[in-house]
Every structure is written in structure tokens, then in C-alpha cells.
JSON list of C-alpha atoms in Angstrom, two decimals:
[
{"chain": "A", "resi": 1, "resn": "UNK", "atom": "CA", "xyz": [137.13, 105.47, 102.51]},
{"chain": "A", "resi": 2, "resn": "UNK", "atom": "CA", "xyz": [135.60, 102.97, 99.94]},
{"chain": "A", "resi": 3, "resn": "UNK", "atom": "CA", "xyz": [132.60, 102.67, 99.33]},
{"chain": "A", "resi": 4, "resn": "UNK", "atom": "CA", "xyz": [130.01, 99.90, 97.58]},
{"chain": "A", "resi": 5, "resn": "UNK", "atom": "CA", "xyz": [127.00, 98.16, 97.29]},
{"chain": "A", "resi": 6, "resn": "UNK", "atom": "CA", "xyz": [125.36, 95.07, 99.19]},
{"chain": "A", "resi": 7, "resn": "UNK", "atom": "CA", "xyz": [125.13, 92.54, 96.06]},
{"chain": "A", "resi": 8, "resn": "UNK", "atom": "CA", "xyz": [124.92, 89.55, 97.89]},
{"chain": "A", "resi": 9, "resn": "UNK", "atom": "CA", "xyz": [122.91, 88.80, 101.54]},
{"chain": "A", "resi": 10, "resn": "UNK", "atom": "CA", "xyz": [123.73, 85.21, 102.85]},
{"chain": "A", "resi": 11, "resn": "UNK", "atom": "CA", "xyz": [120.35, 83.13, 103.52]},
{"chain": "A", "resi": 12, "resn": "UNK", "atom": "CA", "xyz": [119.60, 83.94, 107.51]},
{"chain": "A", "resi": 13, "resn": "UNK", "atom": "CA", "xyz": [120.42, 87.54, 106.40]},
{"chain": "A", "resi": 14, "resn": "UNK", "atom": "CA", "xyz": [123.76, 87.65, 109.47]},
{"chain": "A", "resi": 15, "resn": "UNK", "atom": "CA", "xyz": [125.98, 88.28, 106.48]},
{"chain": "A", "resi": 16, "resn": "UNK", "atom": "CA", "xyz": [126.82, 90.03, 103.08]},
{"chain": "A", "resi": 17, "resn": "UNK", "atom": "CA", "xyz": [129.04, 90.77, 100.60]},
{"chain": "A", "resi": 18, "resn": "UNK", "atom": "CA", "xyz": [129.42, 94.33, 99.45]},
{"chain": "A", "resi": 19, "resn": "UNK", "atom": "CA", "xyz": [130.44, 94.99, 95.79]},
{"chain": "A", "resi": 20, "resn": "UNK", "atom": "CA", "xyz": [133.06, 97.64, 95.98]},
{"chain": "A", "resi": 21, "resn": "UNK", "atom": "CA", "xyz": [132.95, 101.11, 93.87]},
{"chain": "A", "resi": 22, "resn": "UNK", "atom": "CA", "xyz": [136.70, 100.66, 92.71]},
{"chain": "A", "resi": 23, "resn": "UNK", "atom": "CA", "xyz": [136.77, 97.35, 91.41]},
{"chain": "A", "resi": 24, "resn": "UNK", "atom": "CA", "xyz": [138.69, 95.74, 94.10]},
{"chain": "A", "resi": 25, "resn": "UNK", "atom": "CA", "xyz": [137.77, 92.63, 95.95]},
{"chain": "A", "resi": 26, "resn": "UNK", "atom": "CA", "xyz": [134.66, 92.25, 97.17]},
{"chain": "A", "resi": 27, "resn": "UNK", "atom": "CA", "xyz": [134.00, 92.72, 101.35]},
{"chain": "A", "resi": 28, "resn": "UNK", "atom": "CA", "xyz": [132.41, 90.59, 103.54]},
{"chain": "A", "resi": 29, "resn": "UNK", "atom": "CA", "xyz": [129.98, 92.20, 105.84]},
{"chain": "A", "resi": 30, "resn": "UNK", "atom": "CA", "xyz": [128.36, 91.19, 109.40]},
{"chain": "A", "resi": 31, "resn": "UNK", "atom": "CA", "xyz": [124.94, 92.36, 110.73]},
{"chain": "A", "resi": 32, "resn": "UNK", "atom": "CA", "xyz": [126.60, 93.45, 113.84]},
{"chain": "A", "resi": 33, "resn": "UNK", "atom": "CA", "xyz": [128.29, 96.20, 112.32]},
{"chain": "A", "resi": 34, "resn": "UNK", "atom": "CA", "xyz": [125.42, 97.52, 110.37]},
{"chain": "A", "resi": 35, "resn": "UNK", "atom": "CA", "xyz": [123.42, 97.45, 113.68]},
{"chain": "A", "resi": 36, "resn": "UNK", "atom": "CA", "xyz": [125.90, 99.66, 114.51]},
{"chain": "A", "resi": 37, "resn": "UNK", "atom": "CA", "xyz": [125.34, 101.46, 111.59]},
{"chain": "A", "resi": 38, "resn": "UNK", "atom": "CA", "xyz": [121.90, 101.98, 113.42]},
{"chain": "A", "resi": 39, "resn": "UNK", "atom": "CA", "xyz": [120.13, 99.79, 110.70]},
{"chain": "A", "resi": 40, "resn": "UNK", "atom": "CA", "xyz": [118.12, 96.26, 111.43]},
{"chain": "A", "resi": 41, "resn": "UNK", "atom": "CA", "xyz": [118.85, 94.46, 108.38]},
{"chain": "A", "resi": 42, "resn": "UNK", "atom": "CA", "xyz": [121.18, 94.10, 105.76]},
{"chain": "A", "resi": 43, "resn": "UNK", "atom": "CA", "xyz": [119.21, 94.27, 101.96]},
{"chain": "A", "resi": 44, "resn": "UNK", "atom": "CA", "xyz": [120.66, 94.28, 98.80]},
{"chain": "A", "resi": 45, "resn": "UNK", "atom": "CA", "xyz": [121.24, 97.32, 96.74]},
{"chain": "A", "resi": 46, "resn": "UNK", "atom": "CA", "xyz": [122.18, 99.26, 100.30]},
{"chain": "A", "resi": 47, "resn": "UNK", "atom": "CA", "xyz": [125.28, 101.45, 99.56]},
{"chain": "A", "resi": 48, "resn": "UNK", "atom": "CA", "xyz": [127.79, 102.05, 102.23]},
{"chain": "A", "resi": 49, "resn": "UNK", "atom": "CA", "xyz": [130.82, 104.04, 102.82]},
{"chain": "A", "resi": 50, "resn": "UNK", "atom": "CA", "xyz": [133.55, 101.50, 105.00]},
{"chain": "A", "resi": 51, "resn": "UNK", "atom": "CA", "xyz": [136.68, 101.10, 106.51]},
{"chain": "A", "resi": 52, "resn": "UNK", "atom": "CA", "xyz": [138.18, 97.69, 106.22]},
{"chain": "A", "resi": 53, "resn": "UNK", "atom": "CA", "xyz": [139.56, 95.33, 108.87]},
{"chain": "A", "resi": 54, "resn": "UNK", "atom": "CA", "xyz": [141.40, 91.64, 108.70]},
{"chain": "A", "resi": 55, "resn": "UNK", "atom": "CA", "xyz": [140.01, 89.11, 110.51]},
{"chain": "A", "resi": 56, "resn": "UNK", "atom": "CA", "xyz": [141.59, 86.09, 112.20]},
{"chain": "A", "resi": 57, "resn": "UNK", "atom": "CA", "xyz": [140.85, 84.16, 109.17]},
{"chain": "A", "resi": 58, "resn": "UNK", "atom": "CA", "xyz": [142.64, 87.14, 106.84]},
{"chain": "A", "resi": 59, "resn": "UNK", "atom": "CA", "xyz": [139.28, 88.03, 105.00]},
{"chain": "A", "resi": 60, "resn": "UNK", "atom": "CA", "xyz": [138.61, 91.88, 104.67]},
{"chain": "A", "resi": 61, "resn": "UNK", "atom": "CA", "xyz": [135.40, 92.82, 106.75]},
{"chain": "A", "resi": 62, "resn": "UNK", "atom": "CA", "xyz": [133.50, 96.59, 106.15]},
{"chain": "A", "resi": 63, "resn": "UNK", "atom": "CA", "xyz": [133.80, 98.71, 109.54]},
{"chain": "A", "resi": 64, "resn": "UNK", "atom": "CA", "xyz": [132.68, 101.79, 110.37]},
{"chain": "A", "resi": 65, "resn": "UNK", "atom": "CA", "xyz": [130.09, 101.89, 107.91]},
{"chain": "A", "resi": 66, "resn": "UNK", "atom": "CA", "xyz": [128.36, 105.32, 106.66]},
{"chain": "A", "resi": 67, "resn": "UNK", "atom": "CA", "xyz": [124.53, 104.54, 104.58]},
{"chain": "A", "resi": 68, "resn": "UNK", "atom": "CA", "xyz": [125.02, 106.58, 101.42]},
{"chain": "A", "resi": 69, "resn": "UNK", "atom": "CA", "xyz": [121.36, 105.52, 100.11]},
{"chain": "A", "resi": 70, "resn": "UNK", "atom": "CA", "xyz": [119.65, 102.23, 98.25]},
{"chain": "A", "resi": 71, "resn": "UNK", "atom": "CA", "xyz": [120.17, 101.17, 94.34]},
{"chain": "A", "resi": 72, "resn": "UNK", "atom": "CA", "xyz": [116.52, 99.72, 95.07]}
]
């Protein structure tokens, strides 16, 4: 499962991209699956375990996500 940090949180906060531990491309992430998550808010410097998942529009999403902690 990879796993990475939230580097980037788009500007009404619905939307991120994490920065991913191995290197690899980074993954865009939704609120709605960090709700899940059982979080309110995406922030920067949250770390996350994920699965990934294609979308319609072939961009990787984080799934499934696991809170390993805060850089911040």
C-alpha cells in the first residue's frame, strides 16, 4: 500500500494532491474519501497510507486511506 504526504490542497479545500513516499507520480485526492477516512478536512503535511483507483478521466485517485500522522 503506498503511502505519502498531502503537499498540495486546492483553494475550496474539496481536493489535494498527495506527494507519494516512492517517488512515483503524484495522487490526486477528494474530500469525500478522507471523510471517509473519518477526518473533516484535508491539510497539508497529513500523511496517508492509500490504495489507488482510475477514474473516468484515467487520473490515479488515493482510496481507502489509513492517517499515519502530520509532517506539521
Amino acid at each position: 500500500m503506498p503511502s505519502g504526504t498531502v503537499k498540495y490542497v486546492g483553494p475550496d479545500g474539496d481536493w489535494a494532491f498527495i506527494s507519494r513516499d516512492d517517488k512515483q507520480p503524484k495522487v490526486f485526492l477528494h474530500l469525500s474519501q478522507v471523510e471517509k477516512a473519518g477526518f473533516d478536512a484535508i491539510e497539508k503535511g497529513q500523511r496517508w497510507s492509500f490504495d489507488m483507483k482510475e477514474g473516468r478521466d484515467g487520473r490515479m485517485s488515493a482510496v481507502n486511506l489509513e492517517f499515519l500522522g502530520s509532517d506539521r
